[in-house]
Coordinates of C-alpha atoms and ligand atoms in Angstrom, one line a residue:
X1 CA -18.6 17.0 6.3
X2 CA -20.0 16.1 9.9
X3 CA -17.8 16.5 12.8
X4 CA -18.5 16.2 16.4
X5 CA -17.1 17.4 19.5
X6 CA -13.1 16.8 20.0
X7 CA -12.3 13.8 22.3
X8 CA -10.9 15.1 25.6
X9 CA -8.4 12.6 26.3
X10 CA -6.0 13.6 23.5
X11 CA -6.1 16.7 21.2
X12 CA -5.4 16.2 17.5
X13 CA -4.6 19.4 15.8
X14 CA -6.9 19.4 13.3
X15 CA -11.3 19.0 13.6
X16 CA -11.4 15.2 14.0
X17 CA -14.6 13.6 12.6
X18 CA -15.8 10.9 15.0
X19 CA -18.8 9.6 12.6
X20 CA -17.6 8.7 9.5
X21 CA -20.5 8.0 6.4
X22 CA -20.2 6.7 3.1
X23 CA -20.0 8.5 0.1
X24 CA -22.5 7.5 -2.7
X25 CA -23.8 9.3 -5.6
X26 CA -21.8 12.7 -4.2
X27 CA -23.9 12.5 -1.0
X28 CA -22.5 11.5 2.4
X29 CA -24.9 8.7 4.4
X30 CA -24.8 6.1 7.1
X31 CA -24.9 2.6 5.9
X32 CA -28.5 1.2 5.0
X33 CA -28.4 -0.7 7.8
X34 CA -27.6 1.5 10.2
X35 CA -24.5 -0.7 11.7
X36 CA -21.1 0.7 13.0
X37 CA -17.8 -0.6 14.0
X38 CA -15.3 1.7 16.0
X39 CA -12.6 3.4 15.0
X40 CA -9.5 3.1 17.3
X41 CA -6.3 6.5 17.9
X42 CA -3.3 3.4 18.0
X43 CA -0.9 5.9 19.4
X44 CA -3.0 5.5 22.6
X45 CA -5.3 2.8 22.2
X46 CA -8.4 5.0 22.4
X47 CA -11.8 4.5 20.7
X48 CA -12.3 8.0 19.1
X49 CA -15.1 7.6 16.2
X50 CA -17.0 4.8 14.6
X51 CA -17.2 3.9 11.0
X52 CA -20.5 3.1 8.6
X53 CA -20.1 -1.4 8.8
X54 CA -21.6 -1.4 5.0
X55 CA -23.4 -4.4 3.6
X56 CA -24.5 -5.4 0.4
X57 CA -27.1 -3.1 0.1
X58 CA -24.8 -0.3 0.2
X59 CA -22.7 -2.2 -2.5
X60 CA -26.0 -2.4 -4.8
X61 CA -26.4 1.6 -4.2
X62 CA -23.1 2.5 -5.0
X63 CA -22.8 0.2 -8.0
X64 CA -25.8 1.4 -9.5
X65 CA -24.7 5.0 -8.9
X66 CA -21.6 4.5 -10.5
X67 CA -23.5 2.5 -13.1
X68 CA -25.4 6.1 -13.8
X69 CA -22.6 8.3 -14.2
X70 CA -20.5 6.2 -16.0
X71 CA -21.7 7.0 -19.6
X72 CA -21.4 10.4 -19.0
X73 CA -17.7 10.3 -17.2
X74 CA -16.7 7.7 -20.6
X75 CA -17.4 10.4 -22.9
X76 CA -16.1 12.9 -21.6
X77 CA -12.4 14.2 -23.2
X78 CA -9.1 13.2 -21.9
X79 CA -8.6 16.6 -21.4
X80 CA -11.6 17.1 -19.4
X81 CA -10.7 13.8 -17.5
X82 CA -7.7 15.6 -16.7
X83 CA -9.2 18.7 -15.5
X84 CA -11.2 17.8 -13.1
X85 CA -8.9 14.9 -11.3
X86 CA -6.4 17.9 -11.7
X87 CA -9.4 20.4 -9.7
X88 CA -9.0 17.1 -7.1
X89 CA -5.0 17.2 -6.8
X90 CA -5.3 20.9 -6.4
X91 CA -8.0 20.6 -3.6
X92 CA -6.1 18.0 -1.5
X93 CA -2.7 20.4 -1.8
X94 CA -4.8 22.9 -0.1
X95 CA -5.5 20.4 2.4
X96 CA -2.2 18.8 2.7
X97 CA -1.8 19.4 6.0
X98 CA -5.2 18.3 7.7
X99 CA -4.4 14.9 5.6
X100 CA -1.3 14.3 6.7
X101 CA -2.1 15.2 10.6
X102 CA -5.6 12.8 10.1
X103 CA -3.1 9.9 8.4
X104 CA -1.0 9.9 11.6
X105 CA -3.8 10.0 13.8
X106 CA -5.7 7.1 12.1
X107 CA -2.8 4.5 11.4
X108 CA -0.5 6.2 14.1
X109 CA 2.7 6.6 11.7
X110 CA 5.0 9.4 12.4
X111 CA 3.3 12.9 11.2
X112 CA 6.3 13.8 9.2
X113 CA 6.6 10.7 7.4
X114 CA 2.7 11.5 6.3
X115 CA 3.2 14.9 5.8
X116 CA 6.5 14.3 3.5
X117 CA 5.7 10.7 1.9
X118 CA 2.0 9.9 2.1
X119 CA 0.2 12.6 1.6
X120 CA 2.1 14.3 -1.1
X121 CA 2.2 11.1 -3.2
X122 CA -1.2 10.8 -2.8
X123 CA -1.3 14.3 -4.7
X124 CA 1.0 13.0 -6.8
X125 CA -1.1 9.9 -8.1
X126 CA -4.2 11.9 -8.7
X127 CA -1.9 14.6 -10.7
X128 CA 0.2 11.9 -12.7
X129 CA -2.7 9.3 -13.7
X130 CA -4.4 13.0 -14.9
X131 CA -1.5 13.9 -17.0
X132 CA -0.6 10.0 -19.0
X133 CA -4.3 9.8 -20.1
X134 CA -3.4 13.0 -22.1
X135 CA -0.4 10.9 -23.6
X136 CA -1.8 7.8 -24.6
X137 CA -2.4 6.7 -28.0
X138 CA -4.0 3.7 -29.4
X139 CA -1.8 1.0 -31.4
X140 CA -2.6 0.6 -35.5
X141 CA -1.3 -2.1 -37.8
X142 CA -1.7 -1.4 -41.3
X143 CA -1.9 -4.5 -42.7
X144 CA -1.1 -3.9 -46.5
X145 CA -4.1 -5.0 -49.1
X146 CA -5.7 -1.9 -48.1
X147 CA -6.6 -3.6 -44.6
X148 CA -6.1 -1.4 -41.4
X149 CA -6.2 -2.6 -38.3
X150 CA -6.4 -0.6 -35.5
X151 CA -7.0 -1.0 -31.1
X152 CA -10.1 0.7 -29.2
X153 CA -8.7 0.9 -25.4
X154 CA -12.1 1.8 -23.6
X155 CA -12.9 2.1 -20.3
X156 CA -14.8 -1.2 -18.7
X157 CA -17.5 0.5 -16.3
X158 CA -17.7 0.5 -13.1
X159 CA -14.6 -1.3 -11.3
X160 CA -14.1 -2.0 -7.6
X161 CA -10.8 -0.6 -5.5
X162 CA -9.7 -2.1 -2.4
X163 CA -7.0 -0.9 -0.3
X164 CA -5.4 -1.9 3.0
X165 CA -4.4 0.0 6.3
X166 CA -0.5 0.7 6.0
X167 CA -0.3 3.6 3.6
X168 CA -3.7 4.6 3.5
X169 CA -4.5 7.6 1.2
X170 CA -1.2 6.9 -0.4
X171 CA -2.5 3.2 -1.9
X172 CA -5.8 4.1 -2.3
X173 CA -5.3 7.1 -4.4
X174 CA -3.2 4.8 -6.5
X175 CA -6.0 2.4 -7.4
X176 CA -8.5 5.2 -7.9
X177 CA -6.3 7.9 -10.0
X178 CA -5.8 5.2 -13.1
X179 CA -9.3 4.0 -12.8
X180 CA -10.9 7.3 -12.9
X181 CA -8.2 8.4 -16.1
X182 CA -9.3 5.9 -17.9
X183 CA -12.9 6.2 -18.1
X184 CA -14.3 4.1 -15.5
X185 CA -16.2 5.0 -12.4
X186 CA -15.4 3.6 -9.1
X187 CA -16.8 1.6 -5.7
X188 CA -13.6 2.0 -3.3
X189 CA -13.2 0.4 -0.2
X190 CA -10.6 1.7 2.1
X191 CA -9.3 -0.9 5.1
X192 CA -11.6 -0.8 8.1
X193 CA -8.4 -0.1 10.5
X194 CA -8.1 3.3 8.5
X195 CA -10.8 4.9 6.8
X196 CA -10.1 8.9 8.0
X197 CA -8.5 9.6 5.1
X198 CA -10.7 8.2 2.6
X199 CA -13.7 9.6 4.5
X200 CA -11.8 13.2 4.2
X201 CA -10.8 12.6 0.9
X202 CA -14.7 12.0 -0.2
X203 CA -15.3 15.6 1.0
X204 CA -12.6 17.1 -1.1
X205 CA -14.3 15.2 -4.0
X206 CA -17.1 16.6 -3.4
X207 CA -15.4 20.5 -3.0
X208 CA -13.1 20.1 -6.4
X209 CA -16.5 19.1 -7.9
X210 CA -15.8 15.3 -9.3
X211 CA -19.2 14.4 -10.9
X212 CA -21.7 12.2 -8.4
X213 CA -21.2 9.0 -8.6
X214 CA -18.0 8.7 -10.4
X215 CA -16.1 8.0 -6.8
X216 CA -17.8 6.1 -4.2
X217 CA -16.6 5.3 -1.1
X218 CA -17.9 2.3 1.4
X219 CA -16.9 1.7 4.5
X220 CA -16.9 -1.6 6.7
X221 CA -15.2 -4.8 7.3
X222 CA -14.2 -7.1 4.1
X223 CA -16.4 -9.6 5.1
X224 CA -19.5 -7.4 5.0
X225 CA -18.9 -5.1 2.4
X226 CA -15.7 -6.2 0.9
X227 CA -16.9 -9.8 -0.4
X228 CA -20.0 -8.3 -1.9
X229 CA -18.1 -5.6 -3.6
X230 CA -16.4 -8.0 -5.7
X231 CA -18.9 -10.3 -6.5
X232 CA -21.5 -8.3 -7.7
X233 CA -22.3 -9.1 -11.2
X234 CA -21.7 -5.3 -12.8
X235 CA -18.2 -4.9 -11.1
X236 CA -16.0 -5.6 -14.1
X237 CA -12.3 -5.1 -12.5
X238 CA -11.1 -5.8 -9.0
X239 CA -7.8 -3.6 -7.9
X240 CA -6.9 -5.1 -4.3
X241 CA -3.8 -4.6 -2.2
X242 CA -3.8 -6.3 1.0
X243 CA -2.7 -10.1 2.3
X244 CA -2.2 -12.5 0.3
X245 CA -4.9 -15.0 2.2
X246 CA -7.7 -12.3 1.3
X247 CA -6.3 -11.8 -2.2
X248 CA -6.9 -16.1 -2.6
X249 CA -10.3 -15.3 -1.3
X250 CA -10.9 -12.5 -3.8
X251 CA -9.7 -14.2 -6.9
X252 CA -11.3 -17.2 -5.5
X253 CA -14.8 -14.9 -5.9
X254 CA -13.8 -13.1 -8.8
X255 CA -11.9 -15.6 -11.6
X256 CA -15.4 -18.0 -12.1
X257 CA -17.1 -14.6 -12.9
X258 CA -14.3 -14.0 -15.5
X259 CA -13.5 -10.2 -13.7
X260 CA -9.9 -8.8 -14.5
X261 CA -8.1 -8.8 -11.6
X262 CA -5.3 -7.2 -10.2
X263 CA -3.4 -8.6 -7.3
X264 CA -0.9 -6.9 -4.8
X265 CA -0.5 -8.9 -2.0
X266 CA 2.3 -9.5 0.4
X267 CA 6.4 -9.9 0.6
X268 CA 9.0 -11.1 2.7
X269 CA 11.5 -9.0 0.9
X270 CA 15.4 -9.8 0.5
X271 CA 18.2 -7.2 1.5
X272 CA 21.7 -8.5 -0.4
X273 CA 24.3 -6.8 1.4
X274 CA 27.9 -7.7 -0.8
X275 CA 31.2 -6.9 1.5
X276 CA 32.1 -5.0 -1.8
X277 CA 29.1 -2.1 -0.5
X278 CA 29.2 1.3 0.4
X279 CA 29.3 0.5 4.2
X280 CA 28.1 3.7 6.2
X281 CA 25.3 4.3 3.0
X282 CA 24.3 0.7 3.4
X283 CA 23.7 0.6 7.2
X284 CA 21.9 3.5 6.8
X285 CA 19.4 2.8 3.9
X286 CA 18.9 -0.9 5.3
X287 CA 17.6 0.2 8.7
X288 CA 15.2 2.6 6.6
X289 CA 14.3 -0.6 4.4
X290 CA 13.9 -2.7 7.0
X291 CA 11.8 0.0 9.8
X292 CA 9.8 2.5 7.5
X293 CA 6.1 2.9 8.8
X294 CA 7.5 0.9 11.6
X295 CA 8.4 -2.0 9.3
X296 CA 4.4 -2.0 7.9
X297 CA 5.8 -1.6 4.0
X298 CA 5.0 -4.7 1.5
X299 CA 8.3 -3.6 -0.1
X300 CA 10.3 -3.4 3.5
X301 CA 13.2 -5.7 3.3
X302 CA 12.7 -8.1 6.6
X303 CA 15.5 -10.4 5.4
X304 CA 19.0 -9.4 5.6
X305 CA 21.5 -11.6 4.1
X306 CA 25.1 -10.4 4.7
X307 CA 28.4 -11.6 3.0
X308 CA 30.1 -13.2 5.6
X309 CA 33.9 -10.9 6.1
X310 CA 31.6 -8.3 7.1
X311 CA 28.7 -10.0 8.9
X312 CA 30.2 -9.1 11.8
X313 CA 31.4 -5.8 11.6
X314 CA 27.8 -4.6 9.9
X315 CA 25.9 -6.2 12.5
X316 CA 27.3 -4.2 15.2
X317 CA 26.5 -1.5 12.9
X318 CA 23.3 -2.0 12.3
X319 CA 22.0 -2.9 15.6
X320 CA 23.3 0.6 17.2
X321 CA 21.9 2.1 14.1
X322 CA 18.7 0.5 15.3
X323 CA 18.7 0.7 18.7
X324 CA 19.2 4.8 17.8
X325 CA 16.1 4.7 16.4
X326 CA 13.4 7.0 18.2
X327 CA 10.4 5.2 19.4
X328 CA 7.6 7.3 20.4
X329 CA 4.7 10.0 19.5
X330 CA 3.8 10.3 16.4
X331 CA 3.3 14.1 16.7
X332 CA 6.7 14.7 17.9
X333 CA 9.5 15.2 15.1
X334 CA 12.2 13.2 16.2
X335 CA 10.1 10.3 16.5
X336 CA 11.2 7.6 13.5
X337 CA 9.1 4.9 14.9
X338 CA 5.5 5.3 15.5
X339 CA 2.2 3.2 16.9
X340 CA 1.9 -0.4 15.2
X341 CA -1.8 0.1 13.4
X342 CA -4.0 -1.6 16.2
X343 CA -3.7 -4.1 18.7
X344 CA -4.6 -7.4 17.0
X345 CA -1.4 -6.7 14.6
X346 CA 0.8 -5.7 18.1
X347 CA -0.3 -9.2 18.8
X348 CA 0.4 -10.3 15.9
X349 CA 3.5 -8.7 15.6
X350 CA 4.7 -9.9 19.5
X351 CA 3.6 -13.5 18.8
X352 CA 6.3 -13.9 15.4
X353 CA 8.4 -12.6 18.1
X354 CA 8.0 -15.6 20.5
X355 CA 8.2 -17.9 17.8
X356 CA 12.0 -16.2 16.6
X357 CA 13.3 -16.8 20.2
X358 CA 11.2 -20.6 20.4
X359 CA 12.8 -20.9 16.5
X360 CA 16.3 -20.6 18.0
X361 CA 16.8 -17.0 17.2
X362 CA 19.2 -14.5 18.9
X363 CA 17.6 -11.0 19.7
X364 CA 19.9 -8.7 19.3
X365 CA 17.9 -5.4 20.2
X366 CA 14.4 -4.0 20.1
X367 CA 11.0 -6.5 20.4
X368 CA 9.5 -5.1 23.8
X369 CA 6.4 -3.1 24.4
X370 CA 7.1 0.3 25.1
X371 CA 4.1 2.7 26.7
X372 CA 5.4 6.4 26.3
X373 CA 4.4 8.7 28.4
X374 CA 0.8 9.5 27.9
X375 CA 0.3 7.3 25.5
X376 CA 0.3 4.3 27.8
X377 CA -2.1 2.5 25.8
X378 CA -0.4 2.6 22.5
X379 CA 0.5 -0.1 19.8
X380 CA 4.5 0.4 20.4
X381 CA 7.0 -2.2 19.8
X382 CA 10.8 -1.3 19.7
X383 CA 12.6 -2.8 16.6
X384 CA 13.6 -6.1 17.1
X385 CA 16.4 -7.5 15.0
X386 CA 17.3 -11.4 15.5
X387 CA 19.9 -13.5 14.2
X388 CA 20.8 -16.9 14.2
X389 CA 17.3 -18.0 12.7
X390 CA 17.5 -20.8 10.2
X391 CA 16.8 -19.3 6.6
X392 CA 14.0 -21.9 5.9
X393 CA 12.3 -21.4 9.9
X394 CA 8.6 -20.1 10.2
X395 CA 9.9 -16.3 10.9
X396 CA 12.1 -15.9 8.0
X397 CA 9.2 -17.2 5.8
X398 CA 6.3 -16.0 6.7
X399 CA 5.2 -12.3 6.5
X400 CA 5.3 -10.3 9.7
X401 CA 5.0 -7.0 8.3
X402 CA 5.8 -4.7 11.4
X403 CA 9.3 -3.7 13.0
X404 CA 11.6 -7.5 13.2
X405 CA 14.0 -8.5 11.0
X406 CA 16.3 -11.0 10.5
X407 CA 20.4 -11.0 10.1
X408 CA 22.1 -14.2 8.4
X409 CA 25.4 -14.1 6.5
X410 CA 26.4 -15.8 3.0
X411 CA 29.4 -16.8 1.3
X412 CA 28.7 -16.9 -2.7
X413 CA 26.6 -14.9 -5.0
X414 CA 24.5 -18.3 -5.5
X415 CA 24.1 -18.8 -2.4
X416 CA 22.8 -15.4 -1.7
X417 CA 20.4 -15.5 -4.5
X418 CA 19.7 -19.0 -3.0
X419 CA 18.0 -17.4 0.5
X420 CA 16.7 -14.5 -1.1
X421 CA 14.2 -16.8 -3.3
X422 CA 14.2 -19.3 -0.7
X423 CA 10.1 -17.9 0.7
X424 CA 6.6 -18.2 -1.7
X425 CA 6.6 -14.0 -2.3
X426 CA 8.3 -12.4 -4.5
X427 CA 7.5 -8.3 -4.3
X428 CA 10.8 -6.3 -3.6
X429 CA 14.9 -7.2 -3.1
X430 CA 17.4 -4.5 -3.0
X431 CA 21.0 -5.5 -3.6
X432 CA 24.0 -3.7 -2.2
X433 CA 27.6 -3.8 -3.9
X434 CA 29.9 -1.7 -6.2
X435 CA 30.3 -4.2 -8.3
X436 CA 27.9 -3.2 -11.7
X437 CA 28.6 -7.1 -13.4
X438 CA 27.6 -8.1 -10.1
X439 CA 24.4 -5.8 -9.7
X440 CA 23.2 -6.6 -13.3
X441 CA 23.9 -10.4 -12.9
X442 CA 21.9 -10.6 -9.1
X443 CA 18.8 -8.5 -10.1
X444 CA 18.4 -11.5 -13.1
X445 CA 18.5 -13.8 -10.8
X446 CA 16.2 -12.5 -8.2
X447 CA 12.1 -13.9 -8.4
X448 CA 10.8 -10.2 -7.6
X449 CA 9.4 -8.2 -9.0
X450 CA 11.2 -4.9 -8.1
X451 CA 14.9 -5.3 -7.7
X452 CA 16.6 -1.7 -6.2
X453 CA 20.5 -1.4 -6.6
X454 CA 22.2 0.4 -3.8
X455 CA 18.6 2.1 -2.9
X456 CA 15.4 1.3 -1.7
X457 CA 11.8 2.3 -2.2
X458 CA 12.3 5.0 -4.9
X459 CA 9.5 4.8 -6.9
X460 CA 9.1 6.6 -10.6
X461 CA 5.6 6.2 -11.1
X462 CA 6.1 5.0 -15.2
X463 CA 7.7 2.4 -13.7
X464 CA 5.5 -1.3 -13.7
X465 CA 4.5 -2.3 -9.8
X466 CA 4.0 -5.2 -8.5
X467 CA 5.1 -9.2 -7.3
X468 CA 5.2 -12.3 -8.4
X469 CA 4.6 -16.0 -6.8
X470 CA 2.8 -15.4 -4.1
X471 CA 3.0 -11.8 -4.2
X472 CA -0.1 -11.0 -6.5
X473 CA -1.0 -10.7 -10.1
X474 CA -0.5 -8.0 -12.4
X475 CA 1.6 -5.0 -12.3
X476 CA 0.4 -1.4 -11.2
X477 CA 1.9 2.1 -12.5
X478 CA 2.3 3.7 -15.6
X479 CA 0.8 2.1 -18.7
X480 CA 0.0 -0.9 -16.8
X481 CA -2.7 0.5 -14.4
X482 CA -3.8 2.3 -17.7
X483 CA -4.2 -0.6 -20.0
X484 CA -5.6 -2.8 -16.7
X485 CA -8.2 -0.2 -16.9
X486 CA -9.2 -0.6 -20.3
X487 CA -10.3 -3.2 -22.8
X488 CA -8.6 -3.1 -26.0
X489 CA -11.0 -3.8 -28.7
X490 CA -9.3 -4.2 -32.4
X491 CA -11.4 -3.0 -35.3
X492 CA -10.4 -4.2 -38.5
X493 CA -11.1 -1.9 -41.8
X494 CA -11.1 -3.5 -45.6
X495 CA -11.0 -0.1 -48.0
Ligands
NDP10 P1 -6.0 -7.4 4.3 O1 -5.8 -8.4 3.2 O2 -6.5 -7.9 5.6 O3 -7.0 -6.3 3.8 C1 -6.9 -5.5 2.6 C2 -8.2 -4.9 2.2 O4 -9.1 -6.0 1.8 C3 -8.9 -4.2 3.4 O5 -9.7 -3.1 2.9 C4 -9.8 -5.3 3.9 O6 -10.9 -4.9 4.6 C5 -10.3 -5.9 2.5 N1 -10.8 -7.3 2.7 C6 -10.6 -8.2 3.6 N2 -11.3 -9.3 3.4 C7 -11.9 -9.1 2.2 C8 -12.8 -9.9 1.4 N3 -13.1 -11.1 1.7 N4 -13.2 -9.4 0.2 C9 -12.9 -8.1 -0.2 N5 -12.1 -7.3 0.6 C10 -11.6 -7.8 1.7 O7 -4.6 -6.7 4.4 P2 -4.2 -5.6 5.4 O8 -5.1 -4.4 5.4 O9 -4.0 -6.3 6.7 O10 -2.8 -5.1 4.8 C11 -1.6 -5.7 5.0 C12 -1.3 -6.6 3.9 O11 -1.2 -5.9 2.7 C13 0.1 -7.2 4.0 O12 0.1 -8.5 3.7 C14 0.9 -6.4 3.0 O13 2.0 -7.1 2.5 C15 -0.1 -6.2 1.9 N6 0.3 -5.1 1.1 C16 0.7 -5.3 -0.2 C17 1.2 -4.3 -1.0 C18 1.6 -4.5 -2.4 O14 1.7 -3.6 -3.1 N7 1.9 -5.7 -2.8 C19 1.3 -2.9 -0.4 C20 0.8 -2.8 0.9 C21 0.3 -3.8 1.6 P3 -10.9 -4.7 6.2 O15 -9.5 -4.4 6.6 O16 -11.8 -3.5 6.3 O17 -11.4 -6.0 6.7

């Protein structure tokens, strides 16, 4: 793994690469054509490193490496699957740390949250994905009349992973670990904004010993490397999580050449809060909904409908709880609020916050730039909460997908369930009450496709992922990666 001398301006704690290469056939290069984009440290605005800016050519070279080692991964047992993705998990434990330190540096997220959350679930969906594939089983239908009927779930070659910038290793891994348990061979592309990880990740490949070929890695911008990827005739899947524009522009690519697809796009998620709640437990979880990875999560809930005898009394509660929140380096440990990824999405980010105040909106805390010391040149925003907004206005519908939410109260169960499928997504609600009948009742109701009671974000990763509307295709997780993975083929015996 090349690494270069440290920047001088800031010190990470770990040996930061500044030229990242791709990974093909187990080897690391420089994109054919020799192009590079640069790699920016958000937490202080700082170019530190440059990235391979990969173009078709690169796709044909990793797709015809993958092409190679397919046969050879395919045939191999489940159990030796296993093994070596289990070598993998084992590898990136040992590494855990280095990971974790790079993820903060690279997407500028707090280092606990990447040493706690996305580093270890990374492990955690190599290790799982190795384990299922040794408890699958194939369906069979015995037919009577001495016909048996039974279904061939193989792997479908070489399938393309794409993955975006706000939990890097975490969602890449996620794409990869199912893929690779099934049988098929891999050309991922991590986001441009983020690619450390990956890059590190390709080298631990390479040390746990994972076969040439069987993981490749590209890096570069979508338009260069991404849009090629996925239309290159011997891809057979597509796995993409990002926006929900670039997934229209990937199916768009993909469906005439008949590729399965799977599509997790983006969410403008609901937070039901029912005056019946657990009140201290509620504030609490819903300012971690709402501000995790400084509000960057596809499942964080940006919408926050409140029944209306205690709109009042839970906004003040929620805006100290806010207001509390710690805004700063990403190193430090008390920090709960990192760097916004890069400075296109602060602008982004600001600009949805202009259009709340033109929209009418109240702000109630949070939504200003703040430059910590020595890291003047950081991504920061403070959490912004608004109210006042109209539920149907352009910043309660449209994804902003950093720190702002909104704060508007109800009066009936319909009417709650009104709102909350009032916008085109559909990923993610959460619903807080101690009424069960209630609970039960709501998460019907609700056009998501994850619906937490009186919790947020815990994952069980059996459980099937994904949106629906505009929120994507498909479902991830569990079986569902496994059988998106695989074609079943049925095989009919007469005897
Ligand atoms: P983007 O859609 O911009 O990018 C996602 C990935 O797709 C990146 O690797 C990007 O490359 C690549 N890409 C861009 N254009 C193309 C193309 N034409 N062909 C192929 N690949 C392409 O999303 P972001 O990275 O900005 O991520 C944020 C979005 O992801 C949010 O909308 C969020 O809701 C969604 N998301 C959804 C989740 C879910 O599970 N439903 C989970 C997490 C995020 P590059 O960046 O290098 O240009």
């Amino acid at each position: 793994m090349q690494t270069s001398q440290q920047t001088d301006w800031i010190k990470p704690p770990f040996s930061l690469p500044q030229t990242l290469e791709n990974f093909i056939d187990g080897q690391h290069q420089p994109a054919l054509k020799a192009q590079t984009l640069d790699l920016y440290h958000p937490a202080s605005g700082r170019q530190y490193g440059t990235l391979p800016e990969s173009t078709a050519a690169d796709v044909q070279f990793a797709v015809e490496a993958a092409q190679r080692a397919f046969p050879a991964w395919a045939a191999l047992t489940a159990q030796a699957r296993s093994a070596a993705m289990l070598r993998l998990a084992d590898v990136m434990e040992a590494n855990l740390e280095l990971l974790a330190q790079a993820e903060s540096f690279d997407n500028g997220k707090p280092v606990h949250v990447a040493r706690t959350v996305d580093i270890p679930r990374a492990i955690s969906n190599i290790r799982f994905f190795a384990t299922a594939i040794l408890h699958t089983s194939q369906e069979a239908h015995d037919s009577g009349n001495g016909v048996l009927n039974y279904t061939l779930r193989q792997p479908l070659g070489v399938v393309a992973c794409i993955s975006p910038w706000n939990l890097p290793l975490y969602l890449f891994t996620w794409k990869i670990a199912p893929a690779l348990a099934a049988g098929n061979t891999v050309v991922g592309k991590p986001s441009e904004i983020t690619p450390l990880t990956a890059y590190l990740f390709s080298g631990l490949c390479r040390e746990a010993g994972l076969p040439p070929g069987v993981l490749n890695i590209l890096h570069g911008s979508g338009a260069s490397v991404g849009t090629p990827l996925v239309g290159h005739p011997q891809i057979k899947a597509v796995s993409f999580t990002g926006g929900t524009a670039t997934g229209a522009r990937i199916a768009s690519i993909a469906a005439p050449q008949f590729k399965k697809m799977s599509l997790e796009l983006g969410g403008k998620n609901p937070t039901l809060v029912f005056a019946d709640c657990d009140f201290d437990t509620t504030v609490k979880e819903v300012a971690r909904a709402a501000f995790s990875n400084q509000g960057q999560i596809c499942l964080c809930g940006s919408r926050i409908l409140v029944e209306r005898p205690i709109y009042e009394r839970f906004r003040e509660a929620f805006v100290a709880r806010v207001a509390s929140l710690k805004v700063g380096d990403p190193q430090h440990a008390d920090t709960a609020i990192g760097a916004l990824v890069s400075k296109a999405h602060q602008e982004k980010v600001l600009s949805y916050i202009e259009l709340a105040h033109a929209e009418g909106g109240n702000l109630l805390c949070g939504g200003e730039v703040l430059q910590p010391e020595g890291l003047e040149g950081g991504y920061f925003v403070s959490p912004a909460v608004f109210e006042g907004l109209d539920p149907w206005c352009r910043s309660n519908q449209e994804e902003i997908f950093g720190p702002v939410v909104t704060l508007f109260p109800f009066d009936t169960d319909d009417e709650a369930i009104h709102y909350a499928n009032s916008t085109q997504y559909g990923l993610a609600a959460s619903v807080w009450t101690s009424n069960l009948g209630r609970a039960h009742r709501v998460a019907r109701e609700l056009e998501s496709g994850i619906v937490w009671i009186n919790c947020w974000m815990l994952r069980d990763l059996r459980t099937p992922f994904g949106g629906v509307k505009s929120s994507g295709v498909g479902r991830e997780g569990g079986w569902e990666a496994l059988r998106f993975f695989t074609e079943p083929k049925n095989v009919c015996i007469q005897f």
